[in-house]
Phi, psi and omega in degrees: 000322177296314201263137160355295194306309188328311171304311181254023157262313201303309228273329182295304177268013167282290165007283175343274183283344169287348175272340193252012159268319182278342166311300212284333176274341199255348195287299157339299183320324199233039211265319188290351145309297151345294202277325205275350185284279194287355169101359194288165173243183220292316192318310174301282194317326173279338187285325192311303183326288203265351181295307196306298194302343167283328184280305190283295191288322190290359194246329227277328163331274202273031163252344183244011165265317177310292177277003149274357167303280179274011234024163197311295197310314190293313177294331162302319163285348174283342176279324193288338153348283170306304177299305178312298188313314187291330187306292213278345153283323193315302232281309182256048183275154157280331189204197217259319173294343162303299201310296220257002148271330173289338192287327172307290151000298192295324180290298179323293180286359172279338184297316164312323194237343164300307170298355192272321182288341168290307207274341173299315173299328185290295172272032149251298177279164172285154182310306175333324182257335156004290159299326164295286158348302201272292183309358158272311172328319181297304189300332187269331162314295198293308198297332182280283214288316151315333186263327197318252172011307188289284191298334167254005136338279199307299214284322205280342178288303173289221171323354165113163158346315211267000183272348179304316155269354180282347181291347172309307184274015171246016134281338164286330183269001152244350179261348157296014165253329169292346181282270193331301217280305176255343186236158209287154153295149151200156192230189144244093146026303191278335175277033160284166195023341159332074152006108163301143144301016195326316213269314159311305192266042160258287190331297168345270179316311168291347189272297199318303194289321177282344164270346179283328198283288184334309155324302192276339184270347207279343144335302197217014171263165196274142184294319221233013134290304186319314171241016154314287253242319170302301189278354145319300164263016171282294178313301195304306187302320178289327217269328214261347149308300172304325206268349177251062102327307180262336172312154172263328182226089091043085188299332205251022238310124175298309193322346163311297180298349149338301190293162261178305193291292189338279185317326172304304212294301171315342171274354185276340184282314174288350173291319209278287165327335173281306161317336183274315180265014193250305158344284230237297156341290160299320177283350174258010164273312194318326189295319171256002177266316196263342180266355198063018169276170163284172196264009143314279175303322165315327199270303149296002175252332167301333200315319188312349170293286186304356188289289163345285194279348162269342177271354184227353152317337199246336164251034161278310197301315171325292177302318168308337159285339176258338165263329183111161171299330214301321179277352184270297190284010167280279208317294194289347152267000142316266170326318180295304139027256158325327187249338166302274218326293245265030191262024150304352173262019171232145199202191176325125171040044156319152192233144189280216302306308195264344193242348193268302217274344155301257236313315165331272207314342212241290229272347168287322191279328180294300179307330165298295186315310204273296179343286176295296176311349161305302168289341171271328170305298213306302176280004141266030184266341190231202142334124163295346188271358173227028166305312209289308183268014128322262174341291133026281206272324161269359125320289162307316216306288169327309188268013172287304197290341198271343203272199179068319198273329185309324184311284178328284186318308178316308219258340191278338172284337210067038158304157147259200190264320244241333213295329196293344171291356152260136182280301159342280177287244239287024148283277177342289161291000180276326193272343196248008176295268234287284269252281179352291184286001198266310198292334188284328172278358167286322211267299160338305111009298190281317167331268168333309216276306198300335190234332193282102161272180178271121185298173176266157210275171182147326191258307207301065183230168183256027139253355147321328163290023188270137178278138174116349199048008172293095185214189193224179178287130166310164193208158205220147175284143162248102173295358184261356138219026156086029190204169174273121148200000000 
């Protein structure tokens, strides 16, 4: 931690990841702008959303099989690469239909450089220092995430929309040269002669797409396109079950889902992500199509979550080593809860003191409570030598769950394609949102109490505790030849 490489591997991979965590926060802010510049109906705004989030969860698997293959550091600058160059078409799209093949783009390289930023802290420092490392990273992670919102207020309000991706790109022209230049290579050795799973994560990624497409047309699209293409991707999802059933080397291994814990938690993560993500979709239009905010104020009016979650997490996680999982992940989709019903009190000229900042505060403290320990059961659901892909898989789990509600919610409410440009409908439709996203996190909740037990200890430490759930399998010195592996 003391020496130089050290300093400029953390920065590099705060750097990293922090461009696609703010990609990821800031973009909602500025989406009812988005449509009124090109011209989109709400249908453009959700492909704006979910083309990144389709790409990144159907991908993110087979971006940390790439870089334990080929090594970390080169597929990690290759993402970051990528991702800027997909950024900087965002930035100059003419329409909507550009906008949302570059967002696709953008996702392939977060797929690429999210899993990479962990496992690069991971094979490089000693183990001593390690767990500290991955909590600054995680801490400087949470302040990127925390500022998202705010900033990307600012620019679509300021300089406009297009800076919300052109800012990638002067953080990729300094952090890939600091990557080449200062942090060390490392690969894994044992995945030499292996097979990619190419044939899993194309299925993944097409079962992901032809059910998001289905969703999203089934408003104002021909019905019997609509369910052609749903049962195309229902058949893609079974296809994509047998094959990695037979596989030998597997992107996804079913023998995973053995654990009882595992499969719970993941299944508590897609009620809680889905909800998180239909949640943050929808409230920053309501704030500026039905509330009058600017997308400034919009952006400043969520912030008390992430505030929440960098300042308390870590003694959520705490606590949770000591009670156990089961109850922070009953209580805290309860709370999330609790706090979508009570953002139905915001309408027309709504006021943050009485009507916004409860619901924020309530619904940031539920996310506290839930959040760290989720991640930390999961990976102490399983073998330590299968953390990374633990982690993995409830990651994909998470942007899976949030890329389905964004899809969803809209149709299960009665958006039109128009609504978000009437304040009227989309208020109407926002009160038939949130109770939607409220139920969805009860059944979660009910999930947690009935199946989630307390793991046997080993994982519930604070490098477990990473936001984003991304972390990789410990790696152990082999002194006989000087290197982490």
């Amino acid at each position: 931690m003391a020496s130089p490489t050290g300093k400029w591997i953390l920065l590099t991979t705060v750097l990293g990841s922090g461009m696609a965590m703010l990609d990821s926060t800031v973009v909602n802010v500025a989406l009812p702008t988005i449509g009124r510049d090109l011209g989109a109906d709400l249908a453009g705004l959700q492909w704006t959303v979910n083309a990144y989030m389709l790409t990144l969860a159907g991908l993110i698997l087979l971006g940390g099989a790439l870089g334990d293959r080929f090594g970390r550091r080169k597929v990690f600058v290759v993402g970051v690469v990528w991702f800027a160059a997909a950024s900087l078409l965002c930035g100059l799209a003419p329409n909507a239909g550009v906008l949302v093949a570059a967002r696709a783009l953008q996702g392939v390289g977060g797929a690429l450089l999210t899993p990479g930023s962990l496992a690069l802290i991971q094979a490089s420092f000693h183990p001593e220092d390690r767990a500290r490392a991955v909590g600054l990273w995680s801490g400087f992670g949470g302040i990127g995430a925390a500022v998202g919102p705010f900033l990307g207020g600012w620019l679509v309000d300021g300089p406009g929309w297009r800076w919300v991706f052109l800012l990638n790109v002067p953080l990729a022209l300094l952090c890939a040269p600091i990557a080449l230049r200062h942090v060390p290579e490392s690969k894994d050795d044992r995945v030499h002669g292996r097979g990619f799973d190419v044939l899993g994560a194309a299925l993944g990624a097409l079962a992901l797409a032809l059910v998001t497409y289905a969703l999203i047309e089934a408003p104002g699209g021909s019905v019997p396109v609509v369910a052609v293409t749903a049962a195309a991707g229902v058949a893609a999802g079974v296809a994509f079950v047998a094959v990695e059933k037979r596989r030998p080397d597997p992107m996804m291994p079913l023998d995973i889902f053995a654990s009882r814990q595992f499969t719970a938690v993941n299944l508590v993560t897609l009620c809680v992500y889905a909800a998180f993500g239909g949640f943050f979709f929808l409230s920053a239009v309501q704030l500026q199509v039905v509330s009058g905010y600017s997308a400034l104020g919009a952006g400043t009016a969520l912030l008390p979550t992430t505030v929440l979650m960098l300042l308390l997490s870590a003694r959520s996680g705490e606590l949770a080593q000591r009670v156990g999982p089961r109850i922070p992940l009953t209580v805290g989709p309860l709370l999330c809860a609790t706090g979508m019903l009570l953002m139905l009190r915001v309408g027309e000229d709504a006021s943050y003191a009485a009507d916004v900042l409860p619901a924020v505060l309530v619904l940031g403290a539920g996310m506290v409570t839930l959040v760290a320990p989720l991640t930390a059961t999961v990976l102490a659901s399983v073998d330590t030598g299968r953390a990374g892909l633990a982690s993995g898989i409830n990651n994909a789990a998470a942007r899976a769950a949030g890329l389905v509600a964004v899809a969803a919610l809209p149709l299960l409410a009665g958006m039109g394609e128009a609504a978000y440009r009437s304040a009227d409908a989309f208020d109407d439709a926002f009160r038939r949102a949130m109770p939607l996203c409220a139920g969805i996190l009860v059944v979660g909740a009910v999930i947690a109490f009935a199946t989630v037990r307390k793991p046997p200890p080993g994982c519930l430490r604070p490098e477990c505790l990473t936001h984003g759930g991304v972390t990789a399998p410990p790696l152990e010195p082999n002194r006989s030849r000087g290197r982490l592996e």
